[in-house]
Amino acid sequence: MEDTYKHLDCTERAVIQVGLEQGHSLRSISQSLSRSVSTVSRELQRNHWKPPSSRSGRRGRRPVAGGYRATRAEHRARQLAHKPRKDKRLIPGNALWSKVVSLLQTGNSPEQVSGTLKRMHPKEPQFQISHETIYTAIYTMPRGELRKEVISLLRQSRKKRRPRSRGEDRRGSLPNMVSIHERPPEVDERLVPGHWEGDLIKGARNASAVGTLVERTSLFVALAKVDNGSAESAQKGFSYVLNRIDAQRRLSMTYDQGKEMACHEILSEKTGIKVYFADPHSPWQRGINENTNGLLRQYLPKSTDLSAFSQEELDQIALKLNARPRKSLDWKCPAEIFLPDFDFREYYGRILEPVALRT
């Protein structure tokens, strides 16, 4: 049996008719076709075939092959193949299409468009549509200016839609990984400082990278210069930065399953930090780090060659982020929570003093 199902063709239907005329069982017919018995059975039921048991006791001539005709079944299948089971709801020019395009033009994603329409038309199902249907309608449009125009409204504006992940991890597994699910409860509670989340952010054309670390309790950020995206380079960069921090404040690090962390055992040996790995395709398990990476893009844009930044320059960028008051910290800044010698008033006094002199 084939893994991918294919519809019966005219030759297979002819074999079914001949087998029935010769009195063969459905099982023997299905075996000769290398098909499932249920496939043959459904084909016969769709085409008004009468089994021998239902024909017993009736007068008149018995229908040949139980009434199944291959040519008639093939004609019916061709007609149904051209007729959609359901009319399309999202067609260029109809009212729903106009609403979807209008919302896309304001910068909304298809998922946001779907949510907005549900809120705006809670009692009008004809104006409610899933984001998958929107994507399908856009990417199945025939080639032309209208297709280009609508695709340009999407944030990525890709000519073809990428296939969705089915959950499998194609990157392979790192040696001796310790899962995030084995992490001590104190890490989740964020009461004890010293537990970090790590990642790499890439520069232009993914040709350069910078290591990012954020402490879960204080939101304190540390940046590591990484010569390239190799595991050895990442290990050296993270080791250098972590060893500048007191041993009591570098207890664990949670990372994704990127290949750059293949040397995690060497990292643990050099720094004493315990490395835990998040599940594949689960960025929310390192949400603090993901959010911090977004903030860092203000200073380290994707279009930049990140290899041009020295470790000293990265430290200055980290300081700017660590000195920002954070609402989640009751308007304290990460530096004054994590660094005992950081003076908040002195730091901002130097910034505000020139303004005071000009007034």
mmCIF file of C-alpha atoms in Angstrom:
data_model
loop_
_atom_site.group_PDB
_atom_site.id
_atom_site.type_symbol
_atom_site.label_atom_id
_atom_site.label_comp_id
_atom_site.label_asym_id
_atom_site.label_seq_id
_atom_site.Cartn_x
_atom_site.Cartn_y
_atom_site.Cartn_z
ATOM 1 C CA MET A 1 0.000 0.000 0.000
ATOM 2 C CA GLU A 2 1.194 3.532 -0.785
ATOM 3 C CA ASP A 3 1.589 6.073 1.974
ATOM 4 C CA THR A 4 -0.005 8.828 -0.135
ATOM 5 C CA TYR A 5 -3.559 8.167 -1.264
ATOM 6 C CA LYS A 6 -4.384 8.477 -4.987
ATOM 7 C CA HIS A 7 -7.810 8.368 -6.552
ATOM 8 C CA LEU A 8 -8.757 5.362 -8.616
ATOM 9 C CA ASP A 9 -8.121 5.739 -12.346
ATOM 10 C CA CYS A 10 -10.081 4.359 -15.300
ATOM 11 C CA THR A 11 -7.903 1.239 -15.570
ATOM 12 C CA GLU A 12 -8.458 0.327 -11.916
ATOM 13 C CA ARG A 13 -12.200 0.852 -12.286
ATOM 14 C CA ALA A 14 -12.204 -1.498 -15.298
ATOM 15 C CA VAL A 15 -10.388 -4.151 -13.213
ATOM 16 C CA ILE A 16 -13.044 -3.781 -10.496
ATOM 17 C CA GLN A 17 -15.871 -4.296 -13.010
ATOM 18 C CA VAL A 18 -14.227 -7.349 -14.586
ATOM 19 C CA GLY A 19 -13.524 -8.851 -11.139
ATOM 20 C CA LEU A 20 -17.168 -8.431 -10.124
ATOM 21 C CA GLU A 21 -18.379 -9.993 -13.371
ATOM 22 C CA GLN A 22 -16.144 -13.017 -12.708
ATOM 23 C CA GLY A 23 -17.506 -13.374 -9.169
ATOM 24 C CA HIS A 24 -14.319 -12.409 -7.299
ATOM 25 C CA SER A 25 -14.586 -11.120 -3.730
ATOM 26 C CA LEU A 26 -13.835 -7.515 -2.837
ATOM 27 C CA ARG A 27 -10.749 -8.618 -0.941
ATOM 28 C CA SER A 28 -9.256 -10.445 -3.927
ATOM 29 C CA ILE A 29 -10.012 -7.456 -6.198
ATOM 30 C CA SER A 30 -8.365 -5.048 -3.784
ATOM 31 C CA GLN A 31 -5.292 -7.269 -3.534
ATOM 32 C CA SER A 32 -4.925 -7.374 -7.322
ATOM 33 C CA LEU A 33 -4.980 -3.554 -7.332
ATOM 34 C CA SER A 34 -2.709 -3.213 -4.254
ATOM 35 C CA ARG A 35 -5.475 -1.153 -2.704
ATOM 36 C CA SER A 36 -7.307 -1.217 0.592
ATOM 37 C CA VAL A 37 -10.571 -3.178 0.709
ATOM 38 C CA SER A 38 -12.290 -0.060 2.038
ATOM 39 C CA THR A 39 -11.179 1.912 -1.051
ATOM 40 C CA VAL A 40 -12.874 -0.588 -3.363
ATOM 41 C CA SER A 41 -15.927 -0.813 -1.096
ATOM 42 C CA ARG A 42 -16.424 2.965 -1.013
ATOM 43 C CA GLU A 43 -16.036 3.164 -4.795
ATOM 44 C CA LEU A 44 -18.818 0.613 -5.239
ATOM 45 C CA GLN A 45 -21.145 2.241 -2.730
ATOM 46 C CA ARG A 46 -20.733 5.626 -4.428
ATOM 47 C CA ASN A 47 -21.825 4.096 -7.716
ATOM 48 C CA HIS A 48 -24.937 2.192 -6.550
ATOM 49 C CA TRP A 49 -23.444 -1.294 -6.546
ATOM 50 C CA LYS A 50 -25.682 -3.986 -5.045
ATOM 51 C CA PRO A 51 -23.992 -6.844 -3.144
ATOM 52 C CA PRO A 52 -25.196 -10.397 -3.888
ATOM 53 C CA SER A 53 -26.922 -10.698 -0.485
ATOM 54 C CA SER A 54 -29.271 -7.804 -1.280
ATOM 55 C CA ARG A 55 -30.189 -9.277 -4.658
ATOM 56 C CA SER A 56 -31.278 -12.741 -3.473
ATOM 57 C CA GLY A 57 -34.959 -13.572 -3.855
ATOM 58 C CA ARG A 58 -35.585 -10.890 -6.463
ATOM 59 C CA ARG A 59 -37.106 -11.747 -9.806
ATOM 60 C CA GLY A 60 -35.700 -10.748 -13.134
ATOM 61 C CA ARG A 61 -32.290 -10.642 -14.593
ATOM 62 C CA ARG A 62 -29.447 -10.002 -12.204
ATOM 63 C CA PRO A 63 -27.518 -6.776 -12.942
ATOM 64 C CA VAL A 64 -24.104 -7.485 -14.419
ATOM 65 C CA ALA A 65 -21.325 -6.701 -11.910
ATOM 66 C CA GLY A 66 -24.014 -5.691 -9.424
ATOM 67 C CA GLY A 67 -24.824 -2.616 -11.493
ATOM 68 C CA TYR A 68 -21.293 -1.165 -11.360
ATOM 69 C CA ARG A 69 -20.033 0.302 -14.630
ATOM 70 C CA ALA A 70 -16.433 1.526 -14.921
ATOM 71 C CA THR A 71 -17.169 4.106 -17.648
ATOM 72 C CA ARG A 72 -20.067 5.598 -15.696
ATOM 73 C CA ALA A 73 -18.037 5.699 -12.459
ATOM 74 C CA GLU A 74 -15.120 7.381 -14.262
ATOM 75 C CA HIS A 75 -17.440 10.016 -15.765
ATOM 76 C CA ARG A 76 -18.948 10.742 -12.352
ATOM 77 C CA ALA A 77 -15.497 11.066 -10.734
ATOM 78 C CA ARG A 78 -14.337 13.533 -13.403
ATOM 79 C CA GLN A 79 -17.393 15.705 -12.933
ATOM 80 C CA LEU A 80 -16.976 15.817 -9.154
ATOM 81 C CA ALA A 81 -13.275 16.633 -9.485
ATOM 82 C CA HIS A 82 -14.130 19.861 -11.338
ATOM 83 C CA LYS A 83 -16.849 20.875 -8.919
ATOM 84 C CA PRO A 84 -15.664 22.294 -5.562
ATOM 85 C CA ARG A 85 -17.331 20.885 -2.490
ATOM 86 C CA LYS A 86 -17.843 24.389 -1.158
ATOM 87 C CA ASP A 87 -17.887 27.737 -2.877
ATOM 88 C CA LYS A 88 -14.954 29.962 -2.044
ATOM 89 C CA ARG A 89 -15.782 32.663 0.465
ATOM 90 C CA LEU A 90 -12.832 34.919 -0.234
ATOM 91 C CA ILE A 91 -12.882 35.983 -3.877
ATOM 92 C CA PRO A 92 -11.336 39.184 -5.291
ATOM 93 C CA GLY A 93 -14.107 41.706 -5.635
ATOM 94 C CA ASN A 94 -16.586 40.453 -3.034
ATOM 95 C CA ALA A 95 -17.407 42.291 0.201
ATOM 96 C CA LEU A 96 -15.267 40.075 2.419
ATOM 97 C CA TRP A 97 -12.262 40.499 0.119
ATOM 98 C CA SER A 98 -12.565 44.300 0.348
ATOM 99 C CA LYS A 99 -12.578 44.181 4.135
ATOM 100 C CA VAL A 100 -9.562 41.837 4.252
ATOM 101 C CA VAL A 101 -7.518 43.980 1.843
ATOM 102 C CA SER A 102 -8.406 47.170 3.726
ATOM 103 C CA LEU A 103 -7.138 45.673 6.985
ATOM 104 C CA LEU A 104 -3.978 44.336 5.322
ATOM 105 C CA GLN A 105 -3.264 47.808 3.958
ATOM 106 C CA THR A 106 -3.171 49.169 7.515
ATOM 107 C CA GLY A 107 -0.290 46.812 8.365
ATOM 108 C CA ASN A 108 -2.274 44.019 9.996
ATOM 109 C CA SER A 109 -1.180 40.417 9.550
ATOM 110 C CA PRO A 110 -3.738 37.848 8.260
ATOM 111 C CA GLU A 111 -4.094 36.544 11.826
ATOM 112 C CA GLN A 112 -4.823 40.064 13.097
ATOM 113 C CA VAL A 113 -7.251 40.594 10.219
ATOM 114 C CA SER A 114 -9.104 37.428 11.239
ATOM 115 C CA GLY A 115 -9.306 38.546 14.864
ATOM 116 C CA THR A 116 -10.440 42.062 13.927
ATOM 117 C CA LEU A 117 -13.242 40.788 11.691
ATOM 118 C CA LYS A 118 -14.488 38.495 14.455
ATOM 119 C CA ARG A 119 -14.690 41.455 16.839
ATOM 120 C CA MET A 120 -16.263 43.809 14.309
ATOM 121 C CA HIS A 121 -18.829 41.272 13.040
ATOM 122 C CA PRO A 122 -19.552 38.952 15.990
ATOM 123 C CA LYS A 123 -23.023 38.033 14.692
ATOM 124 C CA GLU A 124 -22.210 37.974 10.974
ATOM 125 C CA PRO A 125 -20.404 34.699 10.152
ATOM 126 C CA GLN A 126 -20.184 35.667 6.488
ATOM 127 C CA PHE A 127 -17.564 38.253 7.471
ATOM 128 C CA GLN A 128 -15.564 35.909 9.724
ATOM 129 C CA ILE A 129 -12.652 34.017 8.233
ATOM 130 C CA SER A 130 -9.538 32.219 9.461
ATOM 131 C CA HIS A 131 -6.046 33.480 8.730
ATOM 132 C CA GLU A 132 -5.244 30.212 6.939
ATOM 133 C CA THR A 133 -8.051 30.888 4.470
ATOM 134 C CA ILE A 134 -6.652 34.361 3.852
ATOM 135 C CA TYR A 135 -3.174 32.994 3.152
ATOM 136 C CA THR A 136 -4.613 30.297 0.873
ATOM 137 C CA ALA A 137 -6.696 32.798 -1.086
ATOM 138 C CA ILE A 138 -3.681 35.045 -1.622
ATOM 139 C CA TYR A 139 -1.174 32.403 -2.635
ATOM 140 C CA THR A 140 -3.548 30.522 -4.956
ATOM 141 C CA MET A 141 -4.271 33.636 -7.001
ATOM 142 C CA PRO A 142 -3.117 33.491 -10.637
ATOM 143 C CA ARG A 143 0.066 35.313 -11.480
ATOM 144 C CA GLY A 144 -0.344 38.956 -12.293
ATOM 145 C CA GLU A 145 -0.276 42.476 -10.907
ATOM 146 C CA LEU A 146 -3.150 41.850 -8.478
ATOM 147 C CA ARG A 147 -1.297 38.921 -6.880
ATOM 148 C CA LYS A 148 1.906 41.001 -6.550
ATOM 149 C CA GLU A 149 -0.020 43.891 -5.054
ATOM 150 C CA VAL A 150 -1.741 41.760 -2.417
ATOM 151 C CA ILE A 151 1.411 39.798 -1.506
ATOM 152 C CA SER A 152 3.248 43.115 -1.024
ATOM 153 C CA LEU A 153 0.779 43.875 1.790
ATOM 154 C CA LEU A 154 2.090 40.905 3.794
ATOM 155 C CA ARG A 155 4.915 41.670 6.192
ATOM 156 C CA GLN A 156 7.415 39.284 4.651
ATOM 157 C CA SER A 157 6.089 39.675 1.068
ATOM 158 C CA ARG A 158 7.358 36.237 0.082
ATOM 159 C CA LYS A 159 6.477 35.033 -3.408
ATOM 160 C CA LYS A 160 5.827 31.540 -2.091
ATOM 161 C CA ARG A 161 4.504 30.486 1.267
ATOM 162 C CA ARG A 162 6.854 28.496 3.427
ATOM 163 C CA PRO A 163 5.526 25.104 4.535
ATOM 164 C CA ARG A 164 4.481 25.023 8.166
ATOM 165 C CA SER A 165 6.592 23.001 10.551
ATOM 166 C CA ARG A 166 5.087 19.687 11.538
ATOM 167 C CA GLY A 167 6.823 19.707 14.910
ATOM 168 C CA GLU A 168 9.833 17.620 13.987
ATOM 169 C CA ASP A 169 13.242 19.076 14.705
ATOM 170 C CA ARG A 170 15.489 18.760 11.651
ATOM 171 C CA ARG A 171 18.573 20.187 13.298
ATOM 172 C CA GLY A 172 19.513 17.036 15.145
ATOM 173 C CA SER A 173 20.193 16.881 18.859
ATOM 174 C CA LEU A 174 23.145 18.205 20.807
ATOM 175 C CA PRO A 175 25.202 15.756 22.867
ATOM 176 C CA ASN A 176 24.245 15.300 26.526
ATOM 177 C CA MET A 177 21.539 17.941 26.546
ATOM 178 C CA VAL A 178 19.657 18.593 29.779
ATOM 179 C CA SER A 179 16.032 19.518 29.120
ATOM 180 C CA ILE A 180 14.402 22.659 30.452
ATOM 181 C CA HIS A 181 11.908 20.365 32.184
ATOM 182 C CA GLU A 182 14.690 19.227 34.527
ATOM 183 C CA ARG A 183 15.399 22.805 35.588
ATOM 184 C CA PRO A 184 15.000 23.483 39.349
ATOM 185 C CA PRO A 185 11.729 25.178 40.415
ATOM 186 C CA GLU A 186 13.658 28.196 41.737
ATOM 187 C CA VAL A 187 14.525 29.147 38.156
ATOM 188 C CA ASP A 188 10.864 29.394 37.176
ATOM 189 C CA GLU A 189 10.001 31.369 40.299
ATOM 190 C CA ARG A 190 12.613 34.040 39.463
ATOM 191 C CA LEU A 191 13.327 34.715 43.122
ATOM 192 C CA VAL A 192 17.033 33.862 43.166
ATOM 193 C CA PRO A 193 19.359 35.865 40.866
ATOM 194 C CA GLY A 194 21.912 34.067 38.732
ATOM 195 C CA HIS A 195 19.722 32.224 36.247
ATOM 196 C CA TRP A 196 20.182 33.405 32.648
ATOM 197 C CA GLU A 197 18.651 32.993 29.228
ATOM 198 C CA GLY A 198 20.953 33.053 26.199
ATOM 199 C CA ASP A 199 20.828 33.380 22.439
ATOM 200 C CA LEU A 200 22.661 34.657 19.350
ATOM 201 C CA ILE A 201 21.372 37.564 17.285
ATOM 202 C CA LYS A 202 22.526 37.677 13.686
ATOM 203 C CA GLY A 203 23.641 40.586 11.535
ATOM 204 C CA ALA A 204 23.389 41.283 7.816
ATOM 205 C CA ARG A 205 22.995 38.111 5.698
ATOM 206 C CA ASN A 206 23.523 36.062 8.877
ATOM 207 C CA ALA A 207 27.256 36.573 8.384
ATOM 208 C CA SER A 208 27.953 37.936 11.892
ATOM 209 C CA ALA A 209 26.545 37.434 15.369
ATOM 210 C CA VAL A 210 26.519 38.723 18.949
ATOM 211 C CA GLY A 211 25.801 36.586 22.011
ATOM 212 C CA THR A 212 23.038 37.864 24.293
ATOM 213 C CA LEU A 213 22.455 36.967 27.929
ATOM 214 C CA VAL A 214 19.681 38.227 30.193
ATOM 215 C CA GLU A 215 19.305 37.461 33.891
ATOM 216 C CA ARG A 216 15.766 36.314 34.643
ATOM 217 C CA THR A 217 15.251 38.073 37.988
ATOM 218 C CA SER A 218 16.757 41.519 37.353
ATOM 219 C CA LEU A 219 16.529 41.600 33.511
ATOM 220 C CA PHE A 220 20.238 42.490 33.508
ATOM 221 C CA VAL A 221 21.770 42.134 30.023
ATOM 222 C CA ALA A 222 25.266 41.035 29.038
ATOM 223 C CA LEU A 223 26.548 40.961 25.467
ATOM 224 C CA ALA A 224 29.331 38.738 24.176
ATOM 225 C CA LYS A 225 31.468 39.356 21.111
ATOM 226 C CA VAL A 226 31.366 36.261 18.910
ATOM 227 C CA ASP A 227 33.817 35.980 16.028
ATOM 228 C CA ASN A 228 31.439 33.799 14.010
ATOM 229 C CA GLY A 229 28.473 31.494 14.474
ATOM 230 C CA SER A 230 30.539 28.406 15.270
ATOM 231 C CA ALA A 231 30.144 26.459 18.504
ATOM 232 C CA GLU A 232 33.757 27.111 19.512
ATOM 233 C CA SER A 233 33.423 30.864 18.986
ATOM 234 C CA ALA A 234 30.142 30.991 20.933
ATOM 235 C CA GLN A 235 31.691 29.047 23.796
ATOM 236 C CA LYS A 236 34.649 31.440 24.015
ATOM 237 C CA GLY A 237 32.460 34.551 23.848
ATOM 238 C CA PHE A 238 29.990 33.396 26.478
ATOM 239 C CA SER A 239 32.773 32.074 28.737
ATOM 240 C CA TYR A 240 34.581 35.413 28.701
ATOM 241 C CA VAL A 241 31.464 37.395 29.635
ATOM 242 C CA LEU A 242 30.165 34.947 32.249
ATOM 243 C CA ASN A 243 33.523 34.728 34.028
ATOM 244 C CA ARG A 244 33.380 38.481 34.632
ATOM 245 C CA ILE A 245 30.302 37.855 36.806
ATOM 246 C CA ASP A 246 30.491 36.540 40.364
ATOM 247 C CA ALA A 247 30.178 32.751 40.566
ATOM 248 C CA GLN A 248 27.125 33.087 42.842
ATOM 249 C CA ARG A 249 25.360 34.987 40.041
ATOM 250 C CA ARG A 250 26.018 32.570 37.191
ATOM 251 C CA LEU A 251 24.105 29.469 38.245
ATOM 252 C CA SER A 252 22.270 28.366 35.104
ATOM 253 C CA MET A 253 21.584 29.324 31.516
ATOM 254 C CA THR A 254 18.620 28.318 29.354
ATOM 255 C CA TYR A 255 19.300 28.182 25.627
ATOM 256 C CA ASP A 256 17.578 26.917 22.498
ATOM 257 C CA GLN A 257 18.851 23.881 20.616
ATOM 258 C CA GLY A 258 20.991 25.819 18.144
ATOM 259 C CA LYS A 259 24.159 24.163 16.896
ATOM 260 C CA GLU A 260 26.241 27.027 18.280
ATOM 261 C CA MET A 261 25.747 25.499 21.730
ATOM 262 C CA ALA A 262 27.367 22.177 20.782
ATOM 263 C CA CYS A 263 30.255 23.001 23.160
ATOM 264 C CA HIS A 264 27.949 23.536 26.141
ATOM 265 C CA GLU A 265 29.858 21.001 28.234
ATOM 266 C CA ILE A 266 33.085 22.981 27.806
ATOM 267 C CA LEU A 267 31.170 26.161 28.685
ATOM 268 C CA SER A 268 29.908 24.560 31.887
ATOM 269 C CA GLU A 269 33.406 23.350 32.755
ATOM 270 C CA LYS A 270 34.975 26.800 32.281
ATOM 271 C CA THR A 271 32.269 28.875 33.974
ATOM 272 C CA GLY A 272 30.524 26.477 36.374
ATOM 273 C CA ILE A 273 27.166 27.361 34.827
ATOM 274 C CA LYS A 274 24.531 24.662 34.255
ATOM 275 C CA VAL A 275 23.051 24.769 30.740
ATOM 276 C CA TYR A 276 19.427 23.756 30.103
ATOM 277 C CA PHE A 277 17.854 23.483 26.674
ATOM 278 C CA ALA A 278 14.372 24.624 25.687
ATOM 279 C CA ASP A 279 12.105 22.490 23.543
ATOM 280 C CA PRO A 280 12.371 22.885 19.757
ATOM 281 C CA HIS A 281 10.232 25.665 18.269
ATOM 282 C CA SER A 282 9.291 26.969 21.730
ATOM 283 C CA PRO A 283 10.643 30.544 21.985
ATOM 284 C CA TRP A 284 8.166 31.341 24.771
ATOM 285 C CA GLN A 285 10.228 29.157 27.088
ATOM 286 C CA ARG A 286 12.917 31.839 26.782
ATOM 287 C CA GLY A 287 10.533 34.761 26.492
ATOM 288 C CA ILE A 288 12.622 37.246 28.468
ATOM 289 C CA ASN A 289 15.570 36.739 26.145
ATOM 290 C CA GLU A 290 13.399 36.967 23.027
ATOM 291 C CA ASN A 291 11.955 40.265 24.237
ATOM 292 C CA THR A 292 15.410 41.596 25.091
ATOM 293 C CA ASN A 293 16.696 40.698 21.623
ATOM 294 C CA GLY A 294 13.960 42.896 20.191
ATOM 295 C CA LEU A 295 15.078 45.805 22.378
ATOM 296 C CA LEU A 296 18.693 45.307 21.333
ATOM 297 C CA ARG A 297 17.804 45.718 17.654
ATOM 298 C CA GLN A 298 17.673 49.462 18.334
ATOM 299 C CA TYR A 299 21.456 49.330 18.702
ATOM 300 C CA LEU A 300 22.257 46.192 16.677
ATOM 301 C CA PRO A 301 20.066 46.304 13.547
ATOM 302 C CA LYS A 302 19.701 43.228 11.354
ATOM 303 C CA SER A 303 21.281 45.079 8.434
ATOM 304 C CA THR A 304 24.489 45.719 10.414
ATOM 305 C CA ASP A 305 27.806 43.875 10.310
ATOM 306 C CA LEU A 306 27.916 42.924 13.996
ATOM 307 C CA SER A 307 31.543 41.807 13.793
ATOM 308 C CA ALA A 308 32.512 45.495 13.679
ATOM 309 C CA PHE A 309 31.485 45.965 17.338
ATOM 310 C CA SER A 310 34.234 45.487 19.905
ATOM 311 C CA GLN A 311 33.557 43.970 23.331
ATOM 312 C CA GLU A 312 33.898 47.454 24.857
ATOM 313 C CA GLU A 313 31.250 48.830 22.508
ATOM 314 C CA LEU A 314 28.938 45.930 23.306
ATOM 315 C CA ASP A 315 29.409 46.616 27.011
ATOM 316 C CA GLN A 316 28.317 50.224 26.457
ATOM 317 C CA ILE A 317 25.200 49.082 24.596
ATOM 318 C CA ALA A 318 24.381 46.665 27.417
ATOM 319 C CA LEU A 319 24.848 49.495 29.937
ATOM 320 C CA LYS A 320 22.324 51.665 28.102
ATOM 321 C CA LEU A 321 19.776 48.864 28.282
ATOM 322 C CA ASN A 322 20.598 48.020 31.904
ATOM 323 C CA ALA A 323 20.173 51.638 32.974
ATOM 324 C CA ARG A 324 16.665 51.906 31.556
ATOM 325 C CA PRO A 325 13.925 52.016 34.220
ATOM 326 C CA ARG A 326 11.573 49.065 33.696
ATOM 327 C CA LYS A 327 7.901 49.046 34.550
ATOM 328 C CA SER A 328 8.057 45.357 35.514
ATOM 329 C CA LEU A 329 10.742 46.269 38.075
ATOM 330 C CA ASP A 330 8.637 49.040 39.621
ATOM 331 C CA TRP A 331 10.591 51.589 37.537
ATOM 332 C CA LYS A 332 13.914 50.449 38.857
ATOM 333 C CA CYS A 333 16.605 49.640 36.329
ATOM 334 C CA PRO A 334 18.286 46.216 35.975
ATOM 335 C CA ALA A 335 21.721 47.597 36.813
ATOM 336 C CA GLU A 336 20.774 48.856 40.289
ATOM 337 C CA ILE A 337 19.221 45.480 41.120
ATOM 338 C CA PHE A 338 22.024 43.317 39.771
ATOM 339 C CA LEU A 339 25.086 45.522 40.435
ATOM 340 C CA PRO A 340 25.540 46.564 44.080
ATOM 341 C CA ASP A 341 27.768 49.536 43.178
ATOM 342 C CA PHE A 342 25.502 51.075 40.524
ATOM 343 C CA ASP A 343 24.172 54.488 41.571
ATOM 344 C CA PHE A 344 20.980 55.348 39.720
ATOM 345 C CA ARG A 345 20.911 59.022 40.746
ATOM 346 C CA GLU A 346 24.536 59.553 39.869
ATOM 347 C CA TYR A 347 24.126 57.948 36.433
ATOM 348 C CA TYR A 348 21.107 60.026 35.468
ATOM 349 C CA GLY A 349 22.525 63.085 37.209
ATOM 350 C CA ARG A 350 25.359 63.130 34.661
ATOM 351 C CA ILE A 351 22.814 62.898 31.852
ATOM 352 C CA LEU A 352 20.486 65.592 33.193
ATOM 353 C CA GLU A 353 23.160 68.023 34.413
ATOM 354 C CA PRO A 354 23.993 69.552 31.013
ATOM 355 C CA VAL A 355 20.284 70.253 30.501
ATOM 356 C CA ALA A 356 20.123 72.017 33.860
ATOM 357 C CA LEU A 357 23.098 74.220 32.951
ATOM 358 C CA ARG A 358 21.393 75.466 29.798
ATOM 359 C CA THR A 359 18.167 76.469 31.569
#
